[in-house]
Amino acid sequence: MIQAYEYNHQYELVRPIEVFERDDEGKYIIPEQCTTIAPPNNPSFYKAAFNVEKQQWYESATQEYIDSLKPSPLPPSDIELLKKQNALLSKQLTHLLAMFKGAESE
């Protein structure tokens, strides 16, 4: 048995498969759209695809696809919202006090 790697019509990795069948000479029969070249054990690959001419795997994921896999930012917590609201109210109060003191001195 040998390990082979199946790819689809866009040459993207589908799955690893085990090959058991042999020809009359004892060589393993690799199915179409399969290769015995292992994809890189690279965590930075998002969507491995096989280049048949160069006999190597490459990254086929677009930047848009990669970005879509990243988690969206979490909404601010209640404490963060209260801190922002407190800062805004403090700024408004300081501005009102300054206006009030300016009106008193006239």
N, CA, C and O atoms as CSV, one atom per row, in Angstrom:
chain,resi,resn,atom,element,x,y,z
A,1,MET,N,N,0.837,-1.174,0.000
A,1,MET,CA,C,0.000,0.000,0.000
A,1,MET,C,C,0.892,1.252,0.000
A,1,MET,O,O,1.912,1.300,0.688
A,2,ILE,N,N,0.489,2.257,-0.781
A,2,ILE,CA,C,1.176,3.555,-0.744
A,2,ILE,C,C,0.131,4.647,-0.568
A,2,ILE,O,O,-1.057,4.454,-0.826
A,3,GLN,N,N,0.610,5.789,-0.124
A,3,GLN,CA,C,-0.257,6.948,0.079
A,3,GLN,C,C,-0.266,7.780,-1.198
A,3,GLN,O,O,0.785,8.056,-1.777
A,4,ALA,N,N,-1.466,8.180,-1.635
A,4,ALA,CA,C,-1.608,9.092,-2.770
A,4,ALA,C,C,-2.517,10.230,-2.324
A,4,ALA,O,O,-3.178,10.142,-1.288
A,5,TYR,N,N,-2.544,11.295,-3.113
A,5,TYR,CA,C,-3.315,12.483,-2.763
A,5,TYR,C,C,-4.187,12.861,-3.945
A,5,TYR,O,O,-3.695,13.147,-5.037
A,6,GLU,N,N,-5.481,12.855,-3.710
A,6,GLU,CA,C,-6.448,13.154,-4.766
A,6,GLU,C,C,-6.666,14.654,-4.859
A,6,GLU,O,O,-6.720,15.348,-3.843
A,7,TYR,N,N,-6.792,15.154,-6.091
A,7,TYR,CA,C,-7.111,16.562,-6.309
A,7,TYR,C,C,-8.286,16.648,-7.277
A,7,TYR,O,O,-8.519,15.739,-8.073
A,8,ASN,N,N,-9.031,17.772,-7.193
A,8,ASN,CA,C,-10.217,17.932,-8.024
A,8,ASN,C,C,-9.870,18.570,-9.373
A,8,ASN,O,O,-8.696,18.693,-9.720
A,9,HIS,N,N,-10.901,18.977,-10.134
A,9,HIS,CA,C,-10.675,19.545,-11.468
A,9,HIS,C,C,-9.986,20.915,-11.416
A,9,HIS,O,O,-9.432,21.368,-12.418
A,10,GLN,N,N,-10.019,21.570,-10.254
A,10,GLN,CA,C,-9.284,22.832,-10.073
A,10,GLN,C,C,-7.902,22.550,-9.474
A,10,GLN,O,O,-7.182,23.476,-9.101
A,11,TYR,N,N,-7.543,21.281,-9.385
A,11,TYR,CA,C,-6.258,20.806,-8.853
A,11,TYR,C,C,-6.100,21.037,-7.360
A,11,TYR,O,O,-4.987,20.969,-6.838
A,12,GLU,N,N,-7.212,21.313,-6.658
A,12,GLU,CA,C,-7.158,21.508,-5.215
A,12,GLU,C,C,-7.196,20.153,-4.502
A,12,GLU,O,O,-7.904,19.233,-4.913
A,13,LEU,N,N,-6.429,20.061,-3.443
A,13,LEU,CA,C,-6.369,18.833,-2.663
A,13,LEU,C,C,-7.754,18.458,-2.159
A,13,LEU,O,O,-8.464,19.280,-1.580
A,14,VAL,N,N,-8.129,17.193,-2.390
A,14,VAL,CA,C,-9.417,16.694,-1.916
A,14,VAL,C,C,-9.211,15.860,-0.657
A,14,VAL,O,O,-9.831,16.106,0.378
A,15,ARG,N,N,-8.320,14.859,-0.767
A,15,ARG,CA,C,-8.107,13.976,0.375
A,15,ARG,C,C,-6.939,13.029,0.091
A,15,ARG,O,O,-6.603,12.777,-1.066
A,16,PRO,N,N,-6.337,12.518,1.132
A,16,PRO,CA,C,-5.353,11.451,0.932
A,16,PRO,C,C,-6.097,10.132,0.714
A,16,PRO,O,O,-7.172,9.921,1.275
A,17,ILE,N,N,-5.530,9.263,-0.088
A,17,ILE,CA,C,-6.119,7.942,-0.310
A,17,ILE,C,C,-5.022,6.888,-0.219
A,17,ILE,O,O,-3.842,7.184,-0.407
A,18,GLU,N,N,-5.419,5.680,0.064
A,18,GLU,CA,C,-4.475,4.563,0.095
A,18,GLU,C,C,-4.629,3.778,-1.203
A,18,GLU,O,O,-5.745,3.458,-1.613
A,19,VAL,N,N,-3.512,3.472,-1.842
A,19,VAL,CA,C,-3.520,2.741,-3.109
A,19,VAL,C,C,-2.981,1.336,-2.851
A,19,VAL,O,O,-1.877,1.159,-2.336
A,20,PHE,N,N,-3.784,0.353,-3.218
A,20,PHE,CA,C,-3.405,-1.046,-3.015
A,20,PHE,C,C,-3.175,-1.777,-4.341
A,20,PHE,O,O,-2.399,-2.730,-4.410
A,21,GLU,N,N,-3.860,-1.316,-5.388
A,21,GLU,CA,C,-3.839,-2.030,-6.668
A,21,GLU,C,C,-2.483,-1.900,-7.365
A,21,GLU,O,O,-1.881,-0.827,-7.390
A,22,ARG,N,N,-2.013,-3.027,-7.935
A,22,ARG,CA,C,-0.729,-3.063,-8.652
A,22,ARG,C,C,-0.954,-3.610,-10.061
A,22,ARG,O,O,-1.902,-4.348,-10.330
A,23,ASP,N,N,-0.041,-3.216,-10.943
A,23,ASP,CA,C,-0.103,-3.743,-12.308
A,23,ASP,C,C,0.642,-5.084,-12.371
A,23,ASP,O,O,1.074,-5.617,-11.349
A,24,ASP,N,N,0.784,-5.620,-13.602
A,24,ASP,CA,C,1.437,-6.928,-13.783
A,24,ASP,C,C,2.899,-6.915,-13.361
A,24,ASP,O,O,3.457,-7.959,-13.019
A,25,GLU,N,N,3.533,-5.723,-13.382
A,25,GLU,CA,C,4.946,-5.621,-13.005
A,25,GLU,C,C,5.126,-5.345,-11.511
A,25,GLU,O,O,6.249,-5.233,-11.018
A,26,GLY,N,N,4.015,-5.239,-10.812
A,26,GLY,CA,C,4.095,-4.995,-9.376
A,26,GLY,C,C,4.116,-3.526,-8.995
A,26,GLY,O,O,4.230,-3.193,-7.815
A,27,LYS,N,N,4.005,-2.628,-9.995
A,27,LYS,CA,C,3.984,-1.190,-9.696
A,27,LYS,C,C,2.565,-0.785,-9.290
A,27,LYS,O,O,1.576,-1.288,-9.822
A,28,TYR,N,N,2.501,0.125,-8.345
A,28,TYR,CA,C,1.194,0.612,-7.900
A,28,TYR,C,C,0.513,1.387,-9.024
A,28,TYR,O,O,1.163,2.118,-9.771
A,29,ILE,N,N,-0.798,1.219,-9.133
A,29,ILE,CA,C,-1.591,1.931,-10.137
A,29,ILE,C,C,-2.189,3.156,-9.452
A,29,ILE,O,O,-3.097,3.048,-8.627
A,30,ILE,N,N,-1.663,4.313,-9.812
A,30,ILE,CA,C,-2.118,5.572,-9.221
A,30,ILE,C,C,-3.345,6.048,-10.008
A,30,ILE,O,O,-3.255,6.216,-11.224
A,31,PRO,N,N,-4.476,6.265,-9.354
A,31,PRO,CA,C,-5.674,6.724,-10.060
A,31,PRO,C,C,-5.462,8.098,-10.699
A,31,PRO,O,O,-4.583,8.861,-10.297
A,32,GLU,N,N,-6.297,8.392,-11.712
A,32,GLU,CA,C,-6.243,9.724,-12.335
A,32,GLU,C,C,-6.565,10.768,-11.279
A,32,GLU,O,O,-7.268,10.496,-10.306
A,33,GLN,N,N,-6.038,11.965,-11.489
A,33,GLN,CA,C,-6.196,13.097,-10.581
A,33,GLN,C,C,-5.678,12.766,-9.185
A,33,GLN,O,O,-6.250,13.180,-8.176
A,34,CYS,N,N,-4.591,12.017,-9.153
A,34,CYS,CA,C,-3.916,11.694,-7.901
A,34,CYS,C,C,-2.412,11.799,-8.112
A,34,CYS,O,O,-1.913,11.668,-9.230
A,35,THR,N,N,-1.714,12.035,-7.030
A,35,THR,CA,C,-0.261,12.070,-7.051
A,35,THR,C,C,0.259,11.417,-5.777
A,35,THR,O,O,-0.434,11.370,-4.760
A,36,THR,N,N,1.479,10.916,-5.847
A,36,THR,CA,C,2.104,10.369,-4.642
A,36,THR,C,C,2.963,11.424,-3.950
A,36,THR,O,O,3.554,11.166,-2.901
A,37,ILE,N,N,3.026,12.616,-4.546
A,37,ILE,CA,C,3.785,13.717,-3.942
A,37,ILE,C,C,2.935,14.318,-2.823
A,37,ILE,O,O,1.841,14.828,-3.066
A,38,ALA,N,N,3.439,14.253,-1.630
A,38,ALA,CA,C,2.688,14.754,-0.474
A,38,ALA,C,C,2.632,16.279,-0.490
A,38,ALA,O,O,3.620,16.937,-0.815
A,39,PRO,N,N,1.473,16.839,-0.138
A,39,PRO,CA,C,1.410,18.297,0.002
A,39,PRO,C,C,2.294,18.736,1.156
A,39,PRO,O,O,2.538,17.954,2.074
A,40,PRO,N,N,2.774,19.959,1.129
A,40,PRO,CA,C,3.648,20.418,2.218
A,40,PRO,C,C,2.923,20.359,3.558
A,40,PRO,O,O,1.741,20.686,3.666
A,41,ASN,N,N,3.650,19.943,4.548
A,41,ASN,CA,C,3.102,19.949,5.905
A,41,ASN,C,C,3.319,21.351,6.455
A,41,ASN,O,O,4.120,21.581,7.361
A,42,ASN,N,N,2.577,22.270,5.870
A,42,ASN,CA,C,2.786,23.691,6.128
A,42,ASN,C,C,1.482,24.302,6.634
A,42,ASN,O,O,0.515,24.391,5.878
A,43,PRO,N,N,1.436,24.723,7.893
A,43,PRO,CA,C,0.183,25.282,8.425
A,43,PRO,C,C,-0.220,26.591,7.750
A,43,PRO,O,O,-1.360,27.031,7.900
A,44,SER,N,N,0.689,27.216,7.012
A,44,SER,CA,C,0.316,28.463,6.349
A,44,SER,C,C,-0.436,28.221,5.043
A,44,SER,O,O,-0.942,29.172,4.447
A,45,PHE,N,N,-0.522,26.965,4.582
A,45,PHE,CA,C,-1.300,26.642,3.385
A,45,PHE,C,C,-2.780,26.586,3.771
A,45,PHE,O,O,-3.160,25.853,4.684
A,46,TYR,N,N,-3.602,27.351,3.081
A,46,TYR,CA,C,-5.034,27.339,3.324
A,46,TYR,C,C,-5.749,26.405,2.353
A,46,TYR,O,O,-6.683,25.697,2.730
A,47,LYS,N,N,-5.300,26.412,1.097
A,47,LYS,CA,C,-5.944,25.606,0.064
A,47,LYS,C,C,-4.871,25.112,-0.892
A,47,LYS,O,O,-4.546,25.781,-1.873
A,48,ALA,N,N,-4.324,23.944,-0.604
A,48,ALA,CA,C,-3.250,23.387,-1.432
A,48,ALA,C,C,-3.807,22.950,-2.781
A,48,ALA,O,O,-4.887,22.364,-2.858
A,49,ALA,N,N,-3.061,23.240,-3.841
A,49,ALA,CA,C,-3.413,22.807,-5.196
A,49,ALA,C,C,-2.154,22.244,-5.843
A,49,ALA,O,O,-1.036,22.618,-5.488
A,50,PHE,N,N,-2.353,21.343,-6.792
A,50,PHE,CA,C,-1.238,20.644,-7.405
A,50,PHE,C,C,-0.980,21.152,-8.810
A,50,PHE,O,O,-1.895,21.211,-9.631
A,51,ASN,N,N,0.262,21.520,-9.091
A,51,ASN,CA,C,0.674,21.919,-10.435
A,51,ASN,C,C,1.207,20.665,-11.116
A,51,ASN,O,O,2.287,20.175,-10.787
A,52,VAL,N,N,0.434,20.153,-12.071
A,52,VAL,CA,C,0.778,18.891,-12.724
A,52,VAL,C,C,2.077,19.020,-13.512
A,52,VAL,O,O,2.902,18.106,-13.504
A,53,GLU,N,N,2.265,20.154,-14.195
A,53,GLU,CA,C,3.485,20.334,-15.003
A,53,GLU,C,C,4.736,20.386,-14.138
A,53,GLU,O,O,5.739,19.751,-14.463
A,54,LYS,N,N,4.688,21.128,-13.050
A,54,LYS,CA,C,5.856,21.269,-12.170
A,54,LYS,C,C,5.948,20.155,-11.125
A,54,LYS,O,O,6.961,20.011,-10.442
A,55,GLN,N,N,4.870,19.372,-11.014
A,55,GLN,CA,C,4.829,18.288,-10.030
A,55,GLN,C,C,5.105,18.796,-8.611
A,55,GLN,O,O,5.933,18.252,-7.881
A,56,GLN,N,N,4.373,19.869,-8.248
A,56,GLN,CA,C,4.514,20.404,-6.898
A,56,GLN,C,C,3.211,21.063,-6.458
A,56,GLN,O,O,2.382,21.456,-7.279
A,57,TRP,N,N,3.057,21.171,-5.155
A,57,TRP,CA,C,1.886,21.804,-4.562
A,57,TRP,C,C,2.139,23.301,-4.397
A,57,TRP,O,O,3.279,23.732,-4.224
A,58,TYR,N,N,1.064,24.085,-4.454
A,58,TYR,CA,C,1.168,25.534,-4.241
A,58,TYR,C,C,-0.084,26.025,-3.525
A,58,TYR,O,O,-1.084,25.312,-3.442
A,59,GLU,N,N,-0.019,27.237,-3.013
A,59,GLU,CA,C,-1.162,27.855,-2.336
A,59,GLU,C,C,-2.109,28.413,-3.388
A,59,GLU,O,O,-1.705,29.238,-4.207
A,60,SER,N,N,-3.361,27.975,-3.378
A,60,SER,CA,C,-4.326,28.464,-4.366
A,60,SER,C,C,-5.374,29.392,-3.760
A,60,SER,O,O,-6.197,29.948,-4.488
A,61,ALA,N,N,-5.358,29.564,-2.464
A,61,ALA,CA,C,-6.350,30.420,-1.814
A,61,ALA,C,C,-6.091,31.881,-2.129
A,61,ALA,O,O,-4.950,32.343,-2.114
A,62,THR,N,N,-7.164,32.601,-2.415
A,62,THR,CA,C,-7.050,34.045,-2.639
A,62,THR,C,C,-6.952,34.743,-1.278
A,62,THR,O,O,-7.290,34.163,-0.246
A,63,GLN,N,N,-6.492,35.976,-1.292
A,63,GLN,CA,C,-6.409,36.740,-0.048
A,63,GLN,C,C,-7.802,36.942,0.535
A,63,GLN,O,O,-7.978,36.928,1.754
A,64,GLU,N,N,-8.789,37.129,-0.332
A,64,GLU,CA,C,-10.169,37.297,0.131
A,64,GLU,C,C,-10.640,36.045,0.881
A,64,GLU,O,O,-11.280,36.148,1.927
A,65,TYR,N,N,-10.320,34.865,0.343
A,65,TYR,CA,C,-10.691,33.617,1.002
A,65,TYR,C,C,-9.988,33.494,2.359
A,65,TYR,O,O,-10.615,33.131,3.354
A,66,ILE,N,N,-8.703,33.792,2.396
A,66,ILE,CA,C,-7.931,33.709,3.638
A,66,ILE,C,C,-8.506,34.665,4.677
A,66,ILE,O,O,-8.653,34.306,5.845
A,67,ASP,N,N,-8.834,35.894,4.244
A,67,ASP,CA,C,-9.411,36.880,5.164
A,67,ASP,C,C,-10.765,36.420,5.696
A,67,ASP,O,O,-11.115,36.706,6.841
A,68,SER,N,N,-11.526,35.707,4.864
A,68,SER,CA,C,-12.849,35.249,5.293
A,68,SER,C,C,-12.757,34.205,6.400
A,68,SER,O,O,-13.724,34.007,7.135
A,69,LEU,N,N,-11.628,33.540,6.533
A,69,LEU,CA,C,-11.455,32.523,7.570
A,69,LEU,C,C,-11.083,33.115,8.921
A,69,LEU,O,O,-11.215,32.457,9.953
A,70,LYS,N,N,-10.620,34.349,8.912
A,70,LYS,CA,C,-10.211,34.984,10.158
A,70,LYS,C,C,-11.457,35.393,10.942
A,70,LYS,O,O,-12.425,35.875,10.355
A,71,PRO,N,N,-11.440,35.205,12.258
A,71,PRO,CA,C,-12.620,35.570,13.049
A,71,PRO,C,C,-12.844,37.076,13.022
A,71,PRO,O,O,-11.897,37.861,13.019
A,72,SER,N,N,-14.113,37.460,13.002
A,72,SER,CA,C,-14.432,38.890,13.019
A,72,SER,C,C,-14.153,39.430,14.417
A,72,SER,O,O,-14.245,38.699,15.404
A,73,PRO,N,N,-13.814,40.706,14.493
A,73,PRO,CA,C,-13.502,41.275,15.810
A,73,PRO,C,C,-14.725,41.212,16.726
A,73,PRO,O,O,-15.865,41.356,16.284
A,74,LEU,N,N,-14.457,40.995,18.002
A,74,LEU,CA,C,-15.539,40.931,18.977
A,74,LEU,C,C,-16.090,42.323,19.235
A,74,LEU,O,O,-15.344,43.302,19.202
A,75,PRO,N,N,-17.392,42.422,19.492
A,75,PRO,CA,C,-17.941,43.731,19.845
A,75,PRO,C,C,-17.378,44.162,21.197
A,75,PRO,O,O,-16.976,43.319,21.999
A,76,PRO,N,N,-17.348,45.471,21.453
A,76,PRO,CA,C,-16.792,45.934,22.729
A,76,PRO,C,C,-17.606,45.394,23.907
A,76,PRO,O,O,-18.819,45.210,23.806
A,77,SER,N,N,-16.928,45.146,25.007
A,77,SER,CA,C,-17.610,44.645,26.210
A,77,SER,C,C,-18.395,45.788,26.858
A,77,SER,O,O,-18.203,46.959,26.530
A,78,ASP,N,N,-19.271,45.424,27.775
A,78,ASP,CA,C,-20.054,46.441,28.482
A,78,ASP,C,C,-19.141,47.409,29.226
A,78,ASP,O,O,-19.409,48.609,29.272
A,79,ILE,N,N,-18.067,46.887,29.806
A,79,ILE,CA,C,-17.135,47.749,30.552
A,79,ILE,C,C,-16.457,48.740,29.605
A,79,ILE,O,O,-16.311,49.917,29.935
A,80,GLU,N,N,-16.037,48.256,28.412
A,80,GLU,CA,C,-15.409,49.162,27.444
A,80,GLU,C,C,-16.392,50.247,27.008
A,80,GLU,O,O,-16.008,51.410,26.877
A,81,LEU,N,N,-17.664,49.877,26.781
A,81,LEU,CA,C,-18.678,50.862,26.402
A,81,LEU,C,C,-18.893,51.884,27.507
A,81,LEU,O,O,-19.026,53.077,27.237
A,82,LEU,N,N,-18.926,51.414,28.758
A,82,LEU,CA,C,-19.105,52.338,29.885
A,82,LEU,C,C,-17.912,53.280,30.028
A,82,LEU,O,O,-18.087,54.457,30.340
A,83,LYS,N,N,-16.702,52.770,29.801
A,83,LYS,CA,C,-15.508,53.627,29.865
A,83,LYS,C,C,-15.584,54.735,28.816
A,83,LYS,O,O,-15.281,55.893,29.105
A,84,LYS,N,N,-15.989,54.376,27.606
A,84,LYS,CA,C,-16.101,55.382,26.542
A,84,LYS,C,C,-17.186,56.402,26.877
A,84,LYS,O,O,-16.998,57.604,26.689
A,85,GLN,N,N,-18.323,55.911,27.374
A,85,GLN,CA,C,-19.409,56.808,27.730
A,85,GLN,C,C,-18.978,57.740,28.865
A,85,GLN,O,O,-19.294,58.930,28.838
A,86,ASN,N,N,-18.265,57.214,29.855
A,86,ASN,CA,C,-17.772,58.015,30.975
A,86,ASN,C,C,-16.812,59.104,30.487
A,86,ASN,O,O,-16.888,60.251,30.927
A,87,ALA,N,N,-15.905,58.731,29.570
A,87,ALA,CA,C,-14.950,59.712,29.038
A,87,ALA,C,C,-15.687,60.821,28.286
A,87,ALA,O,O,-15.348,61.997,28.421
A,88,LEU,N,N,-16.688,60.446,27.499
A,88,LEU,CA,C,-17.455,61.442,26.742
A,88,LEU,C,C,-18.218,62.366,27.684
A,88,LEU,O,O,-18.231,63.581,27.486
A,89,LEU,N,N,-18.849,61.800,28.702
A,89,LEU,CA,C,-19.594,62.622,29.662
A,89,LEU,C,C,-18.660,63.547,30.442
A,89,LEU,O,O,-19.001,64.701,30.706
A,90,SER,N,N,-17.490,63.041,30.808
A,90,SER,CA,C,-16.511,63.884,31.522
A,90,SER,C,C,-16.074,65.051,30.640
A,90,SER,O,O,-15.950,66.177,31.120
A,91,LYS,N,N,-15.844,64.791,29.373
A,91,LYS,CA,C,-15.441,65.849,28.435
A,91,LYS,C,C,-16.556,66.883,28.290
A,91,LYS,O,O,-16.298,68.086,28.286
A,92,GLN,N,N,-17.800,66.405,28.170
A,92,GLN,CA,C,-18.924,67.335,28.037
A,92,GLN,C,C,-19.091,68.174,29.306
A,92,GLN,O,O,-19.361,69.373,29.230
A,93,LEU,N,N,-18.930,67.538,30.472
A,93,LEU,CA,C,-19.060,68.260,31.741
A,93,LEU,C,C,-17.976,69.321,31.869
A,93,LEU,O,O,-18.256,70.438,32.305
A,94,THR,N,N,-16.743,68.990,31.498
A,94,THR,CA,C,-15.639,69.950,31.544
A,94,THR,C,C,-15.930,71.127,30.625
A,94,THR,O,O,-15.683,72.278,30.986
A,95,HIS,N,N,-16.455,70.840,29.434
A,95,HIS,CA,C,-16.796,71.905,28.476
A,95,HIS,C,C,-17.908,72.798,29.041
A,95,HIS,O,O,-17.833,74.021,28.927
A,96,LEU,N,N,-18.941,72.193,29.650
A,96,LEU,CA,C,-20.039,72.976,30.232
A,96,LEU,C,C,-19.552,73.840,31.394
A,96,LEU,O,O,-19.958,74.995,31.522
A,97,LEU,N,N,-18.684,73.283,32.240
A,97,LEU,CA,C,-18.145,74.063,33.358
A,97,LEU,C,C,-17.333,75.248,32.848
A,97,LEU,O,O,-17.418,76.345,33.401
A,98,ALA,N,N,-16.555,75.034,31.805
A,98,ALA,CA,C,-15.758,76.125,31.230
A,98,ALA,C,C,-16.684,77.210,30.676
A,98,ALA,O,O,-16.423,78.400,30.848
A,99,MET,N,N,-17.765,76.796,30.011
A,99,MET,CA,C,-18.723,77.767,29.473
A,99,MET,C,C,-19.399,78.526,30.611
A,99,MET,O,O,-19.604,79.736,30.515
A,100,PHE,N,N,-19.747,77.819,31.689
A,100,PHE,CA,C,-20.428,78.446,32.835
A,100,PHE,C,C,-19.509,79.452,33.507
A,100,PHE,O,O,-19.957,80.544,33.857
A,101,LYS,N,N,-18.241,79.119,33.699
A,101,LYS,CA,C,-17.281,80.041,34.323
A,101,LYS,C,C,-17.063,81.244,33.434
A,101,LYS,O,O,-16.906,82.354,33.942
A,102,GLY,N,N,-17.048,81.063,32.127
A,102,GLY,CA,C,-16.882,82.176,31.193
A,102,GLY,C,C,-18.076,83.119,31.243
A,102,GLY,O,O,-17.918,84.334,31.124
A,103,ALA,N,N,-19.260,82.564,31.416
A,103,ALA,CA,C,-20.481,83.390,31.489
A,103,ALA,C,C,-20.530,84.154,32.811
A,103,ALA,O,O,-21.052,85.268,32.842
A,104,GLU,N,N,-20.005,83.597,33.900
A,104,GLU,CA,C,-19.998,84.267,35.203
A,104,GLU,C,C,-19.080,85.473,35.196
A,104,GLU,O,O,-19.363,86.468,35.864
A,105,SER,N,N,-17.974,85.404,34.444
A,105,SER,CA,C,-16.998,86.485,34.494
A,105,SER,C,C,-17.410,87.667,33.614
A,105,SER,O,O,-16.738,88.698,33.619
A,106,GLU,N,N,-18.483,87.536,32.873
A,106,GLU,CA,C,-18.911,88.663,31.997
A,106,GLU,C,C,-19.708,89.674,32.751
A,106,GLU,O,O,-20.141,90.673,32.176
